[in-house]
Amino acid sequence: MTAQENSITALEAVSDILSQAPPIEACHLRPHPACCLFISWNGCIVLVYDGFPPPLVQAKMRITNNNDVMLRLKEENFGSKWPKTTLGAVNDGADELSLEQFTRLRDICNRYSKQIINNISTNNGIKVDSLSIVEYQQRGLVKLSKRIDVPLDDPTTKSCNDVDED
């Protein structure tokens, strides 16, 4: 039975899948050590990470394994198959960057990459303690139709009195 036949939205279905046992653990994203600022499609600047940590691979696999049967989500685009955060976007219809603009922007990214790598690396990276499932009205996620946050299991915040149910 698909999410639509079960009268729940695809977002709710993804949230349910990600919330199933075993829990997905919180993790850290670390900037790519070679150069973490990258110029993506159409001149968008992205912060690139050094691979998906195992908990995020687990989350992606849960969605992939349930997609054909239940979710019927659009196939994942190439750009979302590598870990990154978009930091800046370009308006739709904007002119392409000239070689001179691209070179200047790349040089700025390289210069600031070193600072970001040094600052983030000293504190274990960027903590991921929840996943957001979103339905958007605009590609840049400026305007969302709906958002569901799924908290991740964080063993570092459990008290000594917490007992696993295993």
GROMACS .gro file of N, CA and C in nm:
model
  498
    1MET      N    1   0.084  -0.117   0.000
    1MET     CA    2   0.000   0.000   0.000
    1MET      C    3   0.090   0.124   0.000
    2THR      N    4   0.062   0.218  -0.088
    2THR     CA    5   0.142   0.340  -0.095
    2THR      C    6   0.096   0.439   0.011
    3ALA      N    7   0.180   0.539   0.035
    3ALA     CA    8   0.144   0.644   0.131
    3ALA      C    9   0.014   0.713   0.089
    4GLN      N   10  -0.003   0.735  -0.043
    4GLN     CA   11  -0.122   0.804  -0.092
    4GLN      C   12  -0.247   0.720  -0.068
    5GLU      N   13  -0.237   0.587  -0.087
    5GLU     CA   14  -0.351   0.499  -0.066
    5GLU      C   15  -0.386   0.490   0.083
    6ASN      N   16  -0.289   0.511   0.167
    6ASN     CA   17  -0.307   0.503   0.312
    6ASN      C   18  -0.347   0.639   0.370
    7SER      N   19  -0.367   0.738   0.287
    7SER     CA   20  -0.409   0.874   0.320
    7SER      C   21  -0.312   0.949   0.412
    8ILE      N   22  -0.184   0.912   0.411
    8ILE     CA   23  -0.083   0.993   0.478
    8ILE      C   24   0.006   1.054   0.369
    9THR      N   25   0.064   1.166   0.399
    9THR     CA   26   0.147   1.231   0.299
    9THR      C   27   0.280   1.158   0.287
   10ALA      N   28   0.350   1.184   0.178
   10ALA     CA   29   0.483   1.126   0.159
   10ALA      C   30   0.576   1.174   0.271
   11LEU      N   31   0.562   1.300   0.314
   11LEU     CA   32   0.645   1.351   0.423
   11LEU      C   33   0.621   1.273   0.551
   12GLU      N   34   0.496   1.246   0.581
   12GLU     CA   35   0.464   1.169   0.702
   12GLU      C   36   0.517   1.026   0.690
   13ALA      N   37   0.508   0.969   0.571
   13ALA     CA   38   0.558   0.833   0.549
   13ALA      C   39   0.710   0.829   0.569
   14VAL      N   40   0.782   0.928   0.515
   14VAL     CA   41   0.928   0.933   0.534
   14VAL      C   42   0.960   0.949   0.681
   15SER      N   43   0.887   1.035   0.750
   15SER     CA   44   0.908   1.054   0.893
   15SER      C   45   0.888   0.923   0.968
   16ASP      N   46   0.783   0.850   0.935
   16ASP     CA   47   0.756   0.721   1.000
   16ASP      C   48   0.870   0.622   0.975
   17ILE      N   49   0.918   0.617   0.851
   17ILE     CA   50   1.027   0.525   0.815
   17ILE      C   51   1.154   0.560   0.892
   18LEU      N   52   1.185   0.688   0.901
   18LEU     CA   53   1.308   0.729   0.971
   18LEU      C   54   1.296   0.712   1.122
   19SER      N   55   1.174   0.707   1.173
   19SER     CA   56   1.152   0.694   1.317
   19SER      C   57   1.147   0.549   1.364
   20GLN      N   58   1.148   0.454   1.271
   20GLN     CA   59   1.140   0.313   1.307
   20GLN      C   60   1.265   0.268   1.383
   21ALA      N   61   1.249   0.160   1.460
   21ALA     CA   62   1.363   0.100   1.529
   21ALA      C   63   1.444   0.019   1.428
   22PRO      N   64   1.573   0.009   1.445
   22PRO     CA   65   1.652   0.073   1.550
   22PRO      C   66   1.666   0.223   1.522
   23PRO      N   67   1.682   0.302   1.628
   23PRO     CA   68   1.692   0.447   1.608
   23PRO      C   69   1.817   0.485   1.531
   24ILE      N   70   1.805   0.591   1.455
   24ILE     CA   71   1.921   0.646   1.383
   24ILE      C   72   1.992   0.738   1.481
   25GLU      N   73   2.124   0.721   1.492
   25GLU     CA   74   2.200   0.799   1.590
   25GLU      C   75   2.241   0.935   1.535
   26ALA      N   76   2.251   1.030   1.626
   26ALA     CA   77   2.307   1.161   1.593
   26ALA      C   78   2.451   1.139   1.548
   27CYS      N   79   2.502   1.231   1.470
   27CYS     CA   80   2.638   1.216   1.417
   27CYS      C   81   2.696   1.355   1.388
   28HIS      N   82   2.815   1.356   1.332
   28HIS     CA   83   2.881   1.482   1.297
   28HIS      C   84   2.922   1.480   1.149
   29LEU      N   85   2.901   1.591   1.083
   29LEU     CA   86   2.952   1.610   0.948
   29LEU      C   87   3.083   1.686   0.959
   30ARG      N   88   3.183   1.639   0.886
   30ARG     CA   89   3.313   1.706   0.889
   30ARG      C   90   3.341   1.765   0.753
   31PRO      N   91   3.396   1.885   0.748
   31PRO     CA   92   3.424   1.947   0.618
   31PRO      C   93   3.526   1.866   0.541
   32HIS      N   94   3.512   1.866   0.411
   32HIS     CA   95   3.608   1.794   0.326
   32HIS      C   96   3.745   1.855   0.349
   33PRO      N   97   3.847   1.773   0.377
   33PRO     CA   98   3.979   1.826   0.415
   33PRO      C   99   4.054   1.897   0.303
   34ALA      N  100   4.021   1.868   0.178
   34ALA     CA  101   4.095   1.931   0.067
   34ALA      C  102   4.043   2.072   0.040
   35CYS      N  103   3.914   2.087   0.032
   35CYS     CA  104   3.853   2.218   0.006
   35CYS      C  105   3.705   2.205   0.034
   36CYS      N  106   3.658   2.268   0.139
   36CYS     CA  107   3.519   2.246   0.178
   36CYS      C  108   3.420   2.342   0.113
   37LEU      N  109   3.466   2.455   0.062
   37LEU     CA  110   3.376   2.545  -0.011
   37LEU      C  111   3.391   2.517  -0.160
   38PHE      N  112   3.279   2.497  -0.225
   38PHE     CA  113   3.278   2.452  -0.362
   38PHE      C  114   3.175   2.532  -0.439
   39ILE      N  115   3.201   2.557  -0.565
   39ILE     CA  116   3.105   2.627  -0.650
   39ILE      C  117   3.027   2.520  -0.726
   40SER      N  118   2.900   2.511  -0.694
   40SER     CA  119   2.813   2.410  -0.751
   40SER      C  120   2.743   2.466  -0.875
   41TRP      N  121   2.635   2.397  -0.917
   41TRP     CA  122   2.560   2.439  -1.035
   41TRP      C  123   2.523   2.587  -1.029
   42ASN      N  124   2.532   2.654  -1.138
   42ASN     CA  125   2.490   2.793  -1.154
   42ASN      C  126   2.556   2.890  -1.057
   43GLY      N  127   2.673   2.855  -1.004
   43GLY     CA  128   2.744   2.947  -0.917
   43GLY      C  129   2.702   2.942  -0.772
   44CYS      N  130   2.623   2.843  -0.731
   44CYS     CA  131   2.584   2.828  -0.591
   44CYS      C  132   2.705   2.784  -0.509
   45ILE      N  133   2.722   2.844  -0.393
   45ILE     CA  134   2.833   2.807  -0.305
   45ILE      C  135   2.781   2.703  -0.205
   46VAL      N  136   2.855   2.593  -0.192
   46VAL     CA  137   2.816   2.486  -0.100
   46VAL      C  138   2.931   2.453  -0.007
   47LEU      N  139   2.896   2.409   0.113
   47LEU     CA  140   2.992   2.357   0.210
   47LEU      C  141   2.990   2.206   0.193
   48VAL      N  142   3.103   2.149   0.152
   48VAL     CA  143   3.112   2.007   0.119
   48VAL      C  144   3.171   1.931   0.236
   49TYR      N  145   3.110   1.816   0.267
   49TYR     CA  146   3.153   1.734   0.378
   49TYR      C  147   3.232   1.612   0.329
   50ASP      N  148   3.305   1.553   0.421
   50ASP     CA  149   3.392   1.440   0.390
   50ASP      C  150   3.314   1.309   0.400
   51GLY      N  151   3.216   1.291   0.314
   51GLY     CA  152   3.135   1.170   0.310
   51GLY      C  153   3.018   1.173   0.407
   52PHE      N  154   2.924   1.083   0.382
   52PHE     CA  155   2.810   1.068   0.473
   52PHE      C  156   2.851   0.980   0.590
   53PRO      N  157   2.829   1.024   0.714
   53PRO     CA  158   2.854   0.936   0.829
   53PRO      C  159   2.758   0.816   0.824
   54PRO      N  160   2.796   0.702   0.883
   54PRO     CA  161   2.711   0.583   0.878
   54PRO      C  162   2.564   0.605   0.917
   55PRO      N  163   2.531   0.685   1.020
   55PRO     CA  164   2.388   0.705   1.051
   55PRO      C  165   2.311   0.770   0.935
   56LEU      N  166   2.373   0.861   0.862
   56LEU     CA  167   2.304   0.924   0.750
   56LEU      C  168   2.293   0.829   0.632
   57VAL      N  169   2.391   0.741   0.615
   57VAL     CA  170   2.381   0.636   0.513
   57VAL      C  171   2.263   0.546   0.548
   58GLN      N  172   2.248   0.513   0.676
   58GLN     CA  173   2.137   0.431   0.722
   58GLN      C  174   2.004   0.499   0.689
   59ALA      N  175   1.993   0.628   0.715
   59ALA     CA  176   1.869   0.702   0.686
   59ALA      C  177   1.839   0.700   0.536
   60LYS      N  178   1.941   0.726   0.454
   60LYS     CA  179   1.921   0.725   0.309
   60LYS      C  180   1.878   0.586   0.260
   61MET      N  181   1.936   0.481   0.317
   61MET     CA  182   1.901   0.345   0.276
   61MET      C  183   1.756   0.312   0.315
   62ARG      N  184   1.712   0.357   0.430
   62ARG     CA  185   1.573   0.332   0.471
   62ARG      C  186   1.476   0.394   0.371
   63ILE      N  187   1.508   0.515   0.329
   63ILE     CA  188   1.421   0.583   0.232
   63ILE      C  189   1.427   0.510   0.097
   64THR      N  190   1.547   0.480   0.051
   64THR     CA  191   1.564   0.411  -0.078
   64THR      C  192   1.493   0.276  -0.078
   65ASN      N  193   1.509   0.199   0.029
   65ASN     CA  194   1.452   0.065   0.035
   65ASN      C  195   1.299   0.066   0.039
   66ASN      N  196   1.240   0.176   0.080
   66ASN     CA  197   1.094   0.187   0.087
   66ASN      C  198   1.034   0.269  -0.026
   67ASN      N  199   1.117   0.325  -0.112
   67ASN     CA  200   1.066   0.418  -0.213
   67ASN      C  201   0.976   0.352  -0.315
   68ASP      N  202   1.019   0.244  -0.377
   68ASP     CA  203   0.942   0.183  -0.484
   68ASP      C  204   0.806   0.134  -0.437
   69VAL      N  205   0.802   0.075  -0.321
   69VAL     CA  206   0.680   0.012  -0.273
   69VAL      C  207   0.583   0.113  -0.211
   70MET      N  208   0.637   0.203  -0.128
   70MET     CA  209   0.548   0.284  -0.047
   70MET      C  210   0.551   0.433  -0.081
   71LEU      N  211   0.668   0.489  -0.097
   71LEU     CA  212   0.679   0.635  -0.103
   71LEU      C  213   0.652   0.695  -0.240
   72ARG      N  214   0.706   0.632  -0.343
   72ARG     CA  215   0.692   0.682  -0.480
   72ARG      C  216   0.749   0.824  -0.495
   73LEU      N  217   0.866   0.846  -0.432
   73LEU     CA  218   0.934   0.974  -0.442
   73LEU      C  219   1.007   0.982  -0.575
   74LYS      N  220   1.030   1.103  -0.620
   74LYS     CA  221   1.110   1.125  -0.740
   74LYS      C  222   1.251   1.072  -0.714
   75GLU      N  223   1.315   1.019  -0.818
   75GLU     CA  224   1.450   0.966  -0.802
   75GLU      C  225   1.545   1.076  -0.754
   76GLU      N  226   1.638   1.037  -0.668
   76GLU     CA  227   1.734   1.131  -0.612
   76GLU      C  228   1.822   1.190  -0.722
   77ASN      N  229   1.838   1.321  -0.722
   77ASN     CA  230   1.925   1.388  -0.819
   77ASN      C  231   2.071   1.364  -0.783
   78PHE      N  232   2.158   1.373  -0.883
   78PHE     CA  233   2.300   1.350  -0.862
   78PHE      C  234   2.356   1.440  -0.751
   79GLY      N  235   2.315   1.565  -0.752
   79GLY     CA  236   2.369   1.662  -0.656
   79GLY      C  237   2.339   1.632  -0.511
   80SER      N  238   2.232   1.554  -0.486
   80SER     CA  239   2.200   1.522  -0.347
   80SER      C  240   2.263   1.390  -0.302
   81LYS      N  241   2.341   1.330  -0.390
   81LYS     CA  242   2.406   1.204  -0.355
   81LYS      C  243   2.542   1.227  -0.288
   82TRP      N  244   2.583   1.350  -0.274
   82TRP     CA  245   2.707   1.379  -0.201
   82TRP      C  246   2.674   1.485  -0.095
   83PRO      N  247   2.735   1.472   0.022
   83PRO     CA  248   2.696   1.554   0.137
   83PRO      C  249   2.744   1.698   0.127
   84LYS      N  250   2.648   1.790   0.136
   84LYS     CA  251   2.682   1.931   0.127
   84LYS      C  252   2.567   2.014   0.184
   85THR      N  253   2.598   2.137   0.215
   85THR     CA  254   2.498   2.235   0.256
   85THR      C  255   2.509   2.353   0.163
   86THR      N  256   2.399   2.392   0.101
   86THR     CA  257   2.400   2.510   0.014
   86THR      C  258   2.404   2.634   0.102
   87LEU      N  259   2.504   2.719   0.077
   87LEU     CA  260   2.521   2.841   0.156
   87LEU      C  261   2.467   2.964   0.085
   88GLY      N  262   2.465   2.958  -0.046
   88GLY     CA  263   2.416   3.071  -0.123
   88GLY      C  264   2.366   3.022  -0.257
   89ALA      N  265   2.262   3.083  -0.305
   89ALA     CA  266   2.203   3.042  -0.432
   89ALA      C  267   2.196   3.160  -0.527
   90VAL      N  268   2.171   3.130  -0.651
   90VAL     CA  269   2.160   3.230  -0.757
   90VAL      C  270   2.015   3.233  -0.801
   91ASN      N  271   1.963   3.351  -0.829
   91ASN     CA  272   1.825   3.362  -0.877
   91ASN      C  273   1.807   3.285  -1.007
   92ASP      N  274   1.690   3.222  -1.021
   92ASP     CA  275   1.658   3.155  -1.147
   92ASP      C  276   1.666   3.258  -1.259
   93GLY      N  277   1.723   3.217  -1.370
   93GLY     CA  278   1.733   3.305  -1.485
   93GLY      C  279   1.853   3.399  -1.483
   94ALA      N  280   1.934   3.394  -1.378
   94ALA     CA  281   2.053   3.480  -1.370
   94ALA      C  282   2.154   3.436  -1.476
   95ASP      N  283   2.233   3.531  -1.522
   95ASP     CA  284   2.337   3.499  -1.620
   95ASP      C  285   2.438   3.403  -1.560
   96GLU      N  286   2.498   3.320  -1.646
   96GLU     CA  287   2.604   3.231  -1.600
   96GLU      C  288   2.724   3.315  -1.560
   97LEU      N  289   2.804   3.260  -1.469
   97LEU     CA  290   2.926   3.329  -1.428
   97LEU      C  291   3.023   3.333  -1.545
   98SER      N  292   3.091   3.445  -1.559
   98SER     CA  293   3.199   3.452  -1.657
   98SER      C  294   3.320   3.377  -1.600
   99LEU      N  295   3.417   3.346  -1.683
   99LEU     CA  296   3.537   3.278  -1.636
   99LEU      C  297   3.605   3.362  -1.528
  100GLU      N  298   3.609   3.493  -1.548
  100GLU     CA  299   3.671   3.583  -1.449
  100GLU      C  300   3.595   3.579  -1.316
  101GLN      N  301   3.462   3.583  -1.322
  101GLN     CA  302   3.382   3.577  -1.199
  101GLN      C  303   3.400   3.442  -1.129
  102PHE      N  304   3.399   3.336  -1.208
  102PHE     CA  305   3.417   3.202  -1.151
  102PHE      C  306   3.553   3.190  -1.082
  103THR      N  307   3.658   3.237  -1.150
  103THR     CA  308   3.794   3.228  -1.094
  103THR      C  309   3.803   3.308  -0.964
  104ARG      N  310   3.746   3.425  -0.962
  104ARG     CA  311   3.749   3.508  -0.840
  104ARG      C  312   3.673   3.441  -0.727
  105LEU      N  313   3.555   3.388  -0.758
  105LEU     CA  314   3.475   3.321  -0.657
  105LEU      C  315   3.545   3.195  -0.606
  106ARG      N  316   3.609   3.120  -0.695
  106ARG     CA  317   3.683   3.000  -0.655
  106ARG      C  318   3.799   3.036  -0.562
  107ASP      N  319   3.871   3.143  -0.593
  107ASP     CA  320   3.982   3.186  -0.508
  107ASP      C  321   3.934   3.226  -0.369
  108ILE      N  322   3.821   3.294  -0.362
  108ILE     CA  323   3.764   3.332  -0.232
  108ILE      C  324   3.725   3.206  -0.154
  109CYS      N  325   3.663   3.111  -0.222
  109CYS     CA  326   3.624   2.984  -0.158
  109CYS      C  327   3.746   2.911  -0.104
  110ASN      N  328   3.851   2.905  -0.182
  110ASN     CA  329   3.973   2.837  -0.137
  110ASN      C  330   4.032   2.903  -0.014
  111ARG      N  331   4.033   3.036  -0.013
  111ARG     CA  332   4.090   3.109   0.100
  111ARG      C  333   4.009   3.082   0.228
  112TYR      N  334   3.878   3.088   0.219
  112TYR     CA  335   3.795   3.068   0.336
  112TYR      C  336   3.780   2.921   0.375
  113SER      N  337   3.803   2.830   0.282
  113SER     CA  338   3.797   2.686   0.314
  113SER      C  339   3.895   2.652   0.424
  114LYS      N  340   4.015   2.704   0.415
  114LYS     CA  341   4.118   2.674   0.516
  114LYS      C  342   4.072   2.717   0.656
  115GLN      N  343   4.010   2.834   0.664
  115GLN     CA  344   3.963   2.883   0.794
  115GLN      C  345   3.849   2.796   0.847
  116ILE      N  346   3.758   2.758   0.760
  116ILE     CA  347   3.645   2.675   0.802
  116ILE      C  348   3.694   2.540   0.849
  117ILE      N  349   3.784   2.478   0.773
  117ILE     CA  350   3.836   2.346   0.810
  117ILE      C  351   3.903   2.353   0.947
  118ASN      N  352   3.983   2.455   0.971
  118ASN     CA  353   4.051   2.468   1.100
  118ASN      C  354   3.952   2.490   1.214
  119ASN      N  355   3.852   2.575   1.194
  119ASN     CA  356   3.756   2.605   1.301
  119ASN      C  357   3.664   2.487   1.331
  120ILE      N  358   3.611   2.423   1.229
  120ILE     CA  359   3.516   2.314   1.250
  120ILE      C  360   3.587   2.188   1.297
  121SER      N  361   3.706   2.163   1.246
  121SER     CA  362   3.778   2.040   1.282
  121SER      C  363   3.815   2.036   1.429
  122THR      N  364   3.831   2.150   1.491
  122THR     CA  365   3.870   2.152   1.632
  122THR      C  366   3.754   2.114   1.724
  123ASN      N  367   3.630   2.114   1.673
  123ASN     CA  368   3.516   2.079   1.760
  123ASN      C  369   3.434   1.962   1.705
  124ASN      N  370   3.499   1.866   1.641
  124ASN     CA  371   3.436   1.743   1.593
  124ASN      C  372   3.341   1.760   1.476
  125GLY      N  373   3.334   1.874   1.416
  125GLY     CA  374   3.246   1.892   1.301
  125GLY      C  375   3.113   1.954   1.338
  126ILE      N  376   3.018   1.938   1.248
  126ILE     CA  377   2.885   1.996   1.266
  126ILE      C  378   2.791   1.884   1.311
  127LYS      N  379   2.731   1.901   1.427
  127LYS     CA  380   2.645   1.797   1.483
  127LYS      C  381   2.512   1.791   1.409
  128VAL      N  382   2.471   1.671   1.376
  128VAL     CA  383   2.340   1.645   1.315
  128VAL      C  384   2.259   1.569   1.420
  129ASP      N  385   2.161   1.639   1.481
  129ASP     CA  386   2.081   1.573   1.585
  129ASP      C  387   1.935   1.559   1.546
  130SER      N  388   1.902   1.600   1.423
  130SER     CA  389   1.767   1.578   1.370
  130SER      C  390   1.773   1.582   1.218
  131LEU      N  391   1.675   1.522   1.157
  131LEU     CA  392   1.660   1.526   1.011
  131LEU      C  393   1.529   1.597   0.981
  132SER      N  394   1.529   1.683   0.881
  132SER     CA  395   1.407   1.754   0.842
  132SER      C  396   1.360   1.702   0.707
  133ILE      N  397   1.234   1.666   0.702
  133ILE     CA  398   1.171   1.626   0.577
  133ILE      C  399   1.086   1.745   0.535
  134VAL      N  400   1.111   1.795   0.415
  134VAL     CA  401   1.043   1.918   0.374
  134VAL      C  402   0.973   1.901   0.240
  135GLU      N  403   0.866   1.976   0.226
  135GLU     CA  404   0.799   1.994   0.097
  135GLU      C  405   0.814   2.143   0.069
  136TYR      N  406   0.872   2.176  -0.045
  136TYR     CA  407   0.905   2.315  -0.069
  136TYR      C  408   0.826   2.373  -0.185
  137GLN      N  409   0.814   2.506  -0.181
  137GLN     CA  410   0.750   2.579  -0.290
  137GLN      C  411   0.853   2.642  -0.382
  138GLN      N  412   0.974   2.665  -0.330
  138GLN     CA  413   1.082   2.722  -0.410
  138GLN      C  414   1.207   2.637  -0.390
  139ARG      N  415   1.281   2.615  -0.498
  139ARG     CA  416   1.397   2.528  -0.496
  139ARG      C  417   1.497   2.562  -0.387
  140GLY      N  418   1.522   2.687  -0.360
  140GLY     CA  419   1.620   2.728  -0.260
  140GLY      C  420   1.573   2.707  -0.117
  141LEU      N  421   1.458   2.644  -0.099
  141LEU     CA  422   1.398   2.619   0.031
  141LEU      C  423   1.368   2.747   0.108
  142VAL      N  424   1.351   2.856   0.034
  142VAL     CA  425   1.317   2.983   0.096
  142VAL      C  426   1.175   2.977   0.151
  143LYS      N  427   1.087   2.908   0.078
  143LYS     CA  428   0.948   2.897   0.120
  143LYS      C  429   0.908   2.750   0.124
  144LEU      N  430   0.875   2.702   0.244
  144LEU     CA  431   0.837   2.563   0.263
  144LEU      C  432   0.686   2.550   0.273
  145SER      N  433   0.632   2.442   0.217
  145SER     CA  434   0.490   2.410   0.234
  145SER      C  435   0.469   2.336   0.365
  146LYS      N  436   0.562   2.245   0.394
  146LYS     CA  437   0.550   2.163   0.514
  146LYS      C  438   0.688   2.116   0.556
  147ARG      N  439   0.707   2.100   0.687
  147ARG     CA  440   0.833   2.051   0.742
  147ARG      C  441   0.804   1.960   0.861
  148ILE      N  442   0.871   1.845   0.862
  148ILE     CA  443   0.863   1.753   0.975
  148ILE      C  444   1.005   1.725   1.020
  149ASP      N  445   1.034   1.747   1.148
  149ASP     CA  446   1.165   1.719   1.203
  149ASP      C  447   1.163   1.585   1.275
  150VAL      N  448   1.264   1.503   1.247
  150VAL     CA  449   1.278   1.373   1.311
  150VAL      C  450   1.402   1.379   1.398
  151PRO      N  451   1.385   1.375   1.532
  151PRO     CA  452   1.503   1.378   1.620
  151PRO      C  453   1.581   1.248   1.607
  152LEU      N  454   1.714   1.260   1.615
  152LEU     CA  455   1.801   1.143   1.610
  152LEU      C  456   1.839   1.103   1.751
  153ASP      N  457   1.870   0.977   1.769
  153ASP     CA  458   1.908   0.923   1.900
  153ASP      C  459   2.047   0.977   1.935
  154ASP      N  460   2.059   1.036   2.052
  154ASP     CA  461   2.187   1.092   2.093
  154ASP      C  462   2.231   1.030   2.224
  155PRO      N  463   2.316   0.926   2.216
  155PRO     CA  464   2.360   0.857   2.338
  155PRO      C  465   2.433   0.949   2.436
  156THR      N  466   2.491   1.057   2.388
  156THR     CA  467   2.566   1.147   2.477
  156THR      C  468   2.474   1.227   2.568
  157THR      N  469   2.344   1.232   2.537
  157THR     CA  470   2.252   1.310   2.620
  157THR      C  471   2.169   1.222   2.712
  158LYS      N  472   2.186   1.090   2.705
  158LYS     CA  473   2.111   1.001   2.793
  158LYS      C  474   2.169   1.007   2.934
  159SER      N  475   2.081   1.004   3.032
  159SER     CA  476   2.128   1.003   3.170
  159SER      C  477   2.162   0.860   3.211
  160CYS      N  478   2.224   0.846   3.324
  160CYS     CA  479   2.261   0.713   3.375
  160CYS      C  480   2.138   0.628   3.404
  161ASN      N  481   2.022   0.691   3.424
  161ASN     CA  482   1.899   0.618   3.456
  161ASN      C  483   1.828   0.564   3.333
  162ASP      N  484   1.867   0.611   3.212
  162ASP     CA  485   1.803   0.563   3.091
  162ASP      C  486   1.843   0.417   3.066
  163VAL      N  487   1.746   0.335   3.036
  163VAL     CA  488   1.771   0.194   3.014
  163VAL      C  489   1.723   0.159   2.873
  164ASP      N  490   1.808   0.090   2.797
  164ASP     CA  491   1.767   0.042   2.666
  164ASP      C  492   1.665  -0.068   2.683
  165GLU      N  493   1.569  -0.076   2.591
  165GLU     CA  494   1.463  -0.176   2.597
  165GLU      C  495   1.502  -0.308   2.533
  166ASP      N  496   1.627  -0.323   2.489
  166ASP     CA  497   1.669  -0.445   2.419
  166ASP      C  498   1.665  -0.559   2.508
   0.00000   0.00000   0.00000
